[in-house]
mmCIF file of C-alpha atoms in Angstrom:
data_model
loop_
_atom_site.group_PDB
_atom_site.id
_atom_site.type_symbol
_atom_site.label_atom_id
_atom_site.label_comp_id
_atom_site.label_asym_id
_atom_site.label_seq_id
_atom_site.Cartn_x
_atom_site.Cartn_y
_atom_site.Cartn_z
ATOM 1 C CA UNK A 14 28.601 6.927 -11.126
ATOM 2 C CA UNK A 15 29.710 3.713 -9.423
ATOM 3 C CA UNK A 16 30.583 0.954 -11.875
ATOM 4 C CA UNK A 17 29.196 -2.531 -11.231
ATOM 5 C CA UNK A 18 31.663 -5.400 -11.349
ATOM 6 C CA UNK A 19 31.188 -9.160 -11.341
ATOM 7 C CA UNK A 20 32.579 -10.556 -8.076
ATOM 8 C CA UNK A 21 32.055 -14.196 -9.006
ATOM 9 C CA UNK A 22 29.901 -15.580 -11.852
ATOM 10 C CA UNK A 23 26.330 -14.344 -11.424
ATOM 11 C CA UNK A 24 27.166 -12.137 -8.415
ATOM 12 C CA UNK A 25 27.597 -8.461 -9.318
ATOM 13 C CA UNK A 26 28.671 -5.736 -6.871
ATOM 14 C CA UNK A 27 28.401 -1.951 -6.993
ATOM 15 C CA UNK A 28 30.467 0.122 -4.588
ATOM 16 C CA UNK A 29 31.344 -2.785 -2.288
ATOM 17 C CA UNK A 30 34.657 -4.325 -1.274
ATOM 18 C CA UNK A 31 34.247 -7.769 0.343
ATOM 19 C CA UNK A 32 34.633 -9.317 2.766
ATOM 20 C CA UNK A 33 31.884 -7.706 4.809
ATOM 21 C CA UNK A 34 30.905 -8.613 8.387
ATOM 22 C CA UNK A 35 27.416 -9.985 8.971
ATOM 23 C CA UNK A 36 27.745 -8.838 12.594
ATOM 24 C CA UNK A 37 27.724 -5.221 11.358
ATOM 25 C CA UNK A 38 24.073 -5.638 10.346
ATOM 26 C CA UNK A 39 21.156 -5.964 12.753
ATOM 27 C CA UNK A 40 18.096 -6.369 10.496
ATOM 28 C CA UNK A 41 17.383 -8.311 7.292
ATOM 29 C CA UNK A 42 14.332 -7.184 5.306
ATOM 30 C CA UNK A 43 12.860 -9.396 2.605
ATOM 31 C CA UNK A 44 10.284 -9.049 -0.107
ATOM 32 C CA UNK A 45 8.308 -12.286 -0.532
ATOM 33 C CA UNK A 46 6.975 -12.953 -4.033
ATOM 34 C CA UNK A 47 9.763 -13.986 -6.433
ATOM 35 C CA UNK A 48 12.297 -13.273 -3.653
ATOM 36 C CA UNK A 49 11.673 -15.625 -0.729
ATOM 37 C CA UNK A 50 9.258 -17.711 -2.797
ATOM 38 C CA UNK A 51 9.142 -18.880 -6.395
ATOM 39 C CA UNK A 52 5.809 -17.362 -7.473
ATOM 40 C CA UNK A 53 3.814 -14.149 -7.656
ATOM 41 C CA UNK A 54 0.875 -15.212 -5.503
ATOM 42 C CA UNK A 55 -1.649 -12.845 -7.089
ATOM 43 C CA UNK A 56 -0.900 -14.324 -10.518
ATOM 44 C CA UNK A 57 -1.345 -17.885 -9.281
ATOM 45 C CA UNK A 58 -4.606 -17.000 -7.517
ATOM 46 C CA UNK A 59 -5.764 -15.477 -10.800
ATOM 47 C CA UNK A 60 -4.929 -18.757 -12.531
ATOM 48 C CA UNK A 61 -7.612 -20.382 -10.378
ATOM 49 C CA UNK A 62 -10.098 -17.950 -11.937
ATOM 50 C CA UNK A 63 -8.760 -18.466 -15.465
ATOM 51 C CA UNK A 64 -7.338 -14.932 -15.517
ATOM 52 C CA UNK A 65 -3.619 -15.484 -15.039
ATOM 53 C CA UNK A 66 -2.521 -13.931 -18.336
ATOM 54 C CA UNK A 67 -4.444 -10.710 -17.720
ATOM 55 C CA UNK A 68 -3.337 -10.337 -14.095
ATOM 56 C CA UNK A 69 0.277 -11.385 -14.748
ATOM 57 C CA UNK A 70 0.630 -8.664 -17.400
ATOM 58 C CA UNK A 71 -0.308 -6.024 -14.813
ATOM 59 C CA UNK A 72 2.047 -7.581 -12.241
ATOM 60 C CA UNK A 73 4.963 -7.608 -14.674
ATOM 61 C CA UNK A 74 4.417 -3.957 -15.610
ATOM 62 C CA UNK A 75 4.226 -2.973 -11.938
ATOM 63 C CA UNK A 76 7.376 -4.901 -11.006
ATOM 64 C CA UNK A 77 9.292 -3.352 -13.899
ATOM 65 C CA UNK A 78 8.244 0.115 -12.729
ATOM 66 C CA UNK A 79 6.134 0.825 -15.824
ATOM 67 C CA UNK A 80 3.035 1.368 -13.654
ATOM 68 C CA UNK A 81 3.765 4.141 -11.183
ATOM 69 C CA UNK A 82 0.609 3.755 -9.055
ATOM 70 C CA UNK A 83 1.258 0.395 -7.423
ATOM 71 C CA UNK A 84 -1.775 0.616 -5.158
ATOM 72 C CA UNK A 85 -4.153 1.088 -8.061
ATOM 73 C CA UNK A 86 -2.500 -1.724 -10.022
ATOM 74 C CA UNK A 87 -3.001 -4.070 -7.061
ATOM 75 C CA UNK A 88 -6.617 -2.995 -6.635
ATOM 76 C CA UNK A 89 -7.199 -3.775 -10.319
ATOM 77 C CA UNK A 90 -5.718 -7.231 -9.951
ATOM 78 C CA UNK A 91 -7.533 -8.074 -6.719
ATOM 79 C CA UNK A 92 -10.839 -6.905 -8.204
ATOM 80 C CA UNK A 93 -10.462 -9.623 -10.825
ATOM 81 C CA UNK A 94 -10.180 -12.240 -8.057
ATOM 82 C CA UNK A 95 -13.754 -11.831 -6.861
ATOM 83 C CA UNK A 96 -15.354 -15.242 -6.338
ATOM 84 C CA UNK A 97 -12.063 -17.103 -5.840
ATOM 85 C CA UNK A 98 -12.415 -19.311 -2.764
ATOM 86 C CA UNK A 99 -10.244 -19.973 0.275
ATOM 87 C CA UNK A 100 -9.896 -23.519 -1.060
ATOM 88 C CA UNK A 101 -8.342 -22.031 -4.207
ATOM 89 C CA UNK A 102 -5.858 -20.084 -2.094
ATOM 90 C CA UNK A 103 -5.000 -23.245 -0.209
ATOM 91 C CA UNK A 104 -4.371 -25.056 -3.487
ATOM 92 C CA UNK A 105 -1.957 -22.315 -4.583
ATOM 93 C CA UNK A 106 -0.094 -22.585 -1.283
ATOM 94 C CA UNK A 107 0.139 -26.384 -1.277
ATOM 95 C CA UNK A 108 0.710 -27.063 -4.980
ATOM 96 C CA UNK A 109 2.621 -24.065 -6.329
ATOM 97 C CA UNK A 110 4.361 -22.085 -3.602
ATOM 98 C CA UNK A 111 7.927 -23.135 -2.847
ATOM 99 C CA UNK A 112 10.759 -21.370 -1.054
ATOM 100 C CA UNK A 113 13.471 -20.205 -3.406
ATOM 101 C CA UNK A 114 16.864 -21.940 -3.227
ATOM 102 C CA UNK A 115 19.075 -20.800 -0.361
ATOM 103 C CA UNK A 116 16.326 -18.968 1.534
ATOM 104 C CA UNK A 117 16.375 -21.167 4.627
ATOM 105 C CA UNK A 118 20.178 -21.096 4.813
ATOM 106 C CA UNK A 119 20.344 -17.289 4.493
ATOM 107 C CA UNK A 120 17.607 -16.632 7.058
ATOM 108 C CA UNK A 121 19.227 -19.098 9.476
ATOM 109 C CA UNK A 122 22.599 -17.376 9.053
ATOM 110 C CA UNK A 123 21.050 -13.971 9.747
ATOM 111 C CA UNK A 124 19.374 -15.269 12.887
ATOM 112 C CA UNK A 125 22.565 -16.996 14.041
ATOM 113 C CA UNK A 126 24.357 -13.646 13.710
ATOM 114 C CA UNK A 127 21.796 -12.086 16.055
ATOM 115 C CA UNK A 128 19.878 -10.204 13.370
ATOM 116 C CA UNK A 129 16.142 -9.584 13.409
ATOM 117 C CA UNK A 130 14.166 -10.396 10.266
ATOM 118 C CA UNK A 131 11.300 -8.592 8.540
ATOM 119 C CA UNK A 132 9.069 -9.690 5.664
ATOM 120 C CA UNK A 133 7.355 -6.841 3.767
ATOM 121 C CA UNK A 134 5.124 -7.789 0.871
ATOM 122 C CA UNK A 135 2.616 -6.383 -1.567
ATOM 123 C CA UNK A 136 1.109 -9.870 -1.323
ATOM 124 C CA UNK A 137 -1.336 -11.295 1.145
ATOM 125 C CA UNK A 138 -1.371 -12.445 4.753
ATOM 126 C CA UNK A 139 -2.784 -15.839 3.727
ATOM 127 C CA UNK A 140 0.714 -16.587 2.397
ATOM 128 C CA UNK A 141 3.021 -14.226 4.283
ATOM 129 C CA UNK A 142 1.907 -15.474 7.695
ATOM 130 C CA UNK A 143 2.743 -19.058 6.724
ATOM 131 C CA UNK A 144 6.118 -18.142 5.251
ATOM 132 C CA UNK A 145 6.848 -16.089 8.390
ATOM 133 C CA UNK A 146 6.005 -18.995 10.663
ATOM 134 C CA UNK A 147 7.963 -21.539 8.614
ATOM 135 C CA UNK A 148 11.126 -19.413 8.545
ATOM 136 C CA UNK A 149 10.766 -17.956 12.035
ATOM 137 C CA UNK A 150 10.705 -14.375 10.754
ATOM 138 C CA UNK A 151 10.210 -11.753 13.462
ATOM 139 C CA UNK A 152 8.005 -9.142 11.765
ATOM 140 C CA UNK A 153 5.715 -8.934 8.731
ATOM 141 C CA UNK A 154 3.604 -6.430 6.864
ATOM 142 C CA UNK A 155 1.334 -7.332 3.950
ATOM 143 C CA UNK A 156 -2.241 -7.065 2.682
ATOM 144 C CA UNK A 157 -5.464 -8.741 3.801
ATOM 145 C CA UNK A 158 -7.872 -10.148 1.219
ATOM 146 C CA UNK A 159 -11.501 -9.462 2.128
ATOM 147 C CA UNK A 160 -13.886 -12.434 2.320
ATOM 148 C CA UNK A 161 -17.610 -12.471 1.646
ATOM 149 C CA UNK A 162 -19.998 -13.079 4.511
ATOM 150 C CA UNK A 163 -23.357 -14.809 4.373
ATOM 151 C CA UNK A 164 -24.155 -17.303 1.597
ATOM 152 C CA UNK A 165 -20.849 -16.673 -0.212
ATOM 153 C CA UNK A 166 -18.727 -17.036 2.904
ATOM 154 C CA UNK A 167 -15.250 -18.233 1.945
ATOM 155 C CA UNK A 168 -15.124 -16.348 -1.361
ATOM 156 C CA UNK A 169 -13.056 -13.257 -2.106
ATOM 157 C CA UNK A 170 -14.931 -9.979 -2.533
ATOM 158 C CA UNK A 171 -12.332 -8.538 -4.902
ATOM 159 C CA UNK A 172 -11.231 -6.001 -2.273
ATOM 160 C CA UNK A 173 -8.623 -5.701 0.465
ATOM 161 C CA UNK A 174 -9.185 -4.832 4.111
ATOM 162 C CA UNK A 175 -7.816 -1.580 5.548
ATOM 163 C CA UNK A 176 -5.482 -2.153 8.510
ATOM 164 C CA UNK A 177 -4.501 0.063 11.421
ATOM 165 C CA UNK A 178 -1.320 1.139 9.610
ATOM 166 C CA UNK A 179 -3.014 1.937 6.283
ATOM 167 C CA UNK A 180 -4.646 0.415 3.226
ATOM 168 C CA UNK A 181 -2.037 -1.287 0.994
ATOM 169 C CA UNK A 182 1.568 -2.335 1.509
ATOM 170 C CA UNK A 183 3.275 -0.685 -1.459
ATOM 171 C CA UNK A 184 6.823 0.576 -1.925
ATOM 172 C CA UNK A 185 6.338 3.540 0.390
ATOM 173 C CA UNK A 186 4.884 1.295 3.081
ATOM 174 C CA UNK A 187 7.816 -1.121 2.761
ATOM 175 C CA UNK A 188 10.198 1.794 3.298
ATOM 176 C CA UNK A 189 8.142 3.047 6.233
ATOM 177 C CA UNK A 190 8.099 -0.396 7.863
ATOM 178 C CA UNK A 191 11.869 -0.756 7.480
ATOM 179 C CA UNK A 192 12.412 2.633 9.133
ATOM 180 C CA UNK A 193 9.876 1.953 11.904
ATOM 181 C CA UNK A 194 11.462 -1.420 12.669
ATOM 182 C CA UNK A 195 14.933 0.122 12.802
ATOM 183 C CA UNK A 196 13.624 2.768 15.216
ATOM 184 C CA UNK A 197 11.994 0.069 17.356
ATOM 185 C CA UNK A 198 15.283 -1.827 17.507
ATOM 186 C CA UNK A 199 17.326 1.319 18.157
ATOM 187 C CA UNK A 200 19.492 0.849 15.084
ATOM 188 C CA UNK A 201 20.381 2.886 12.003
ATOM 189 C CA UNK A 202 18.807 1.959 8.630
ATOM 190 C CA UNK A 203 22.403 1.556 7.461
ATOM 191 C CA UNK A 204 22.518 -1.526 9.691
ATOM 192 C CA UNK A 205 19.755 -3.127 7.613
ATOM 193 C CA UNK A 206 19.972 -5.401 4.586
ATOM 194 C CA UNK A 207 17.054 -5.119 2.121
ATOM 195 C CA UNK A 208 16.394 -7.819 -0.472
ATOM 196 C CA UNK A 209 13.912 -7.613 -3.348
ATOM 197 C CA UNK A 210 13.282 -8.022 -7.053
ATOM 198 C CA UNK A 211 10.687 -5.449 -8.142
ATOM 199 C CA UNK A 212 10.297 -1.688 -8.467
ATOM 200 C CA UNK A 213 8.176 -1.531 -5.309
ATOM 201 C CA UNK A 214 11.229 -2.744 -3.356
ATOM 202 C CA UNK A 215 13.382 0.224 -4.399
ATOM 203 C CA UNK A 216 12.191 2.646 -1.675
ATOM 204 C CA UNK A 217 13.252 0.295 1.129
ATOM 205 C CA UNK A 218 16.422 -0.717 -0.687
ATOM 206 C CA UNK A 219 17.370 2.952 -0.924
ATOM 207 C CA UNK A 220 17.311 3.276 2.885
ATOM 208 C CA UNK A 221 19.264 0.128 3.712
ATOM 209 C CA UNK A 222 22.975 -0.123 4.290
ATOM 210 C CA UNK A 223 23.094 -3.085 1.897
ATOM 211 C CA UNK A 224 20.621 -3.494 -0.968
ATOM 212 C CA UNK A 225 20.313 -6.819 -2.766
ATOM 213 C CA UNK A 226 18.566 -7.538 -6.075
ATOM 214 C CA UNK A 227 17.639 -11.199 -6.416
ATOM 215 C CA UNK A 228 16.965 -12.329 -10.014
ATOM 216 C CA UNK A 229 15.492 -8.858 -10.298
ATOM 217 C CA UNK A 230 13.988 -6.545 -12.896
ATOM 218 C CA UNK A 231 16.512 -4.387 -14.811
ATOM 219 C CA UNK A 232 15.697 -1.161 -12.946
ATOM 220 C CA UNK A 233 16.274 -2.888 -9.606
ATOM 221 C CA UNK A 234 19.544 -4.488 -10.691
ATOM 222 C CA UNK A 235 20.844 -1.099 -11.816
ATOM 223 C CA UNK A 236 20.305 0.489 -8.389
ATOM 224 C CA UNK A 237 21.210 -2.373 -6.033
ATOM 225 C CA UNK A 238 24.600 -2.749 -4.368
ATOM 226 C CA UNK A 239 24.453 -6.517 -4.928
ATOM 227 C CA UNK A 240 22.935 -8.433 -7.837
ATOM 228 C CA UNK A 241 22.338 -12.161 -7.470
ATOM 229 C CA UNK A 242 21.698 -13.188 -11.057
ATOM 230 C CA UNK A 243 22.534 -16.883 -10.773
ATOM 231 C CA UNK A 244 21.963 -19.402 -7.990
ATOM 232 C CA UNK A 245 20.160 -19.151 -4.681
ATOM 233 C CA UNK A 246 19.581 -16.360 -2.197
ATOM 234 C CA UNK A 247 22.298 -17.747 0.080
ATOM 235 C CA UNK A 248 24.893 -16.565 -2.441
ATOM 236 C CA UNK A 249 24.732 -13.310 -0.499
ATOM 237 C CA UNK A 250 26.775 -15.066 2.202
ATOM 238 C CA UNK A 251 29.736 -15.215 -0.186
ATOM 239 C CA UNK A 252 30.335 -11.532 0.610
ATOM 240 C CA UNK A 253 30.783 -12.053 4.332
ATOM 241 C CA UNK A 254 33.873 -13.173 6.201
#
């Protein structure tokens, strides 16, 4: 068993000897909710329906790995969102969603080193597409919330829309997308960095050459090569020469 050691305060390493070279990596893969951004979007959407406590409890259990069927847990949460409007989603985006500290600096450093970037999220395209565009991320995969048609146009149905790649972006889909993107780029998964905070990030983190837990759940911290427990996401750059 590899022992974890604190490199500098709040930055814990397992099986790594810095300095590393950013040029050795070709792809950076990021989770979104509570990793690139400060909120769990599904919980904040639920707050608009007065159901945040109920939905957040399911989210927390899923992120800790206590619910093994992530897809079903997400379906349960989205079902509770029926009747929430696009205007409510917009309010969440404008009033509550913020990038986490250091995100812009880290993404810019990855791009400057010639890396491609990928955002994979169990969240929703309403938010991931905007975060992608703001940060200039190359690829994304996430879920589509279904909208009512007819008289209730602009309200959520409480379901998600199947996409050409599948139904829900869960941990297995995140892993699959990382591997597919590596194949598209002609690189090894060991040339990828994967960053996340929840149990559904573990499958992709297990494939990457460098796995990073950002203010993560205990199970994720235990398995990651890097733990960022204090400060911003750009603390990862402390490991690179």
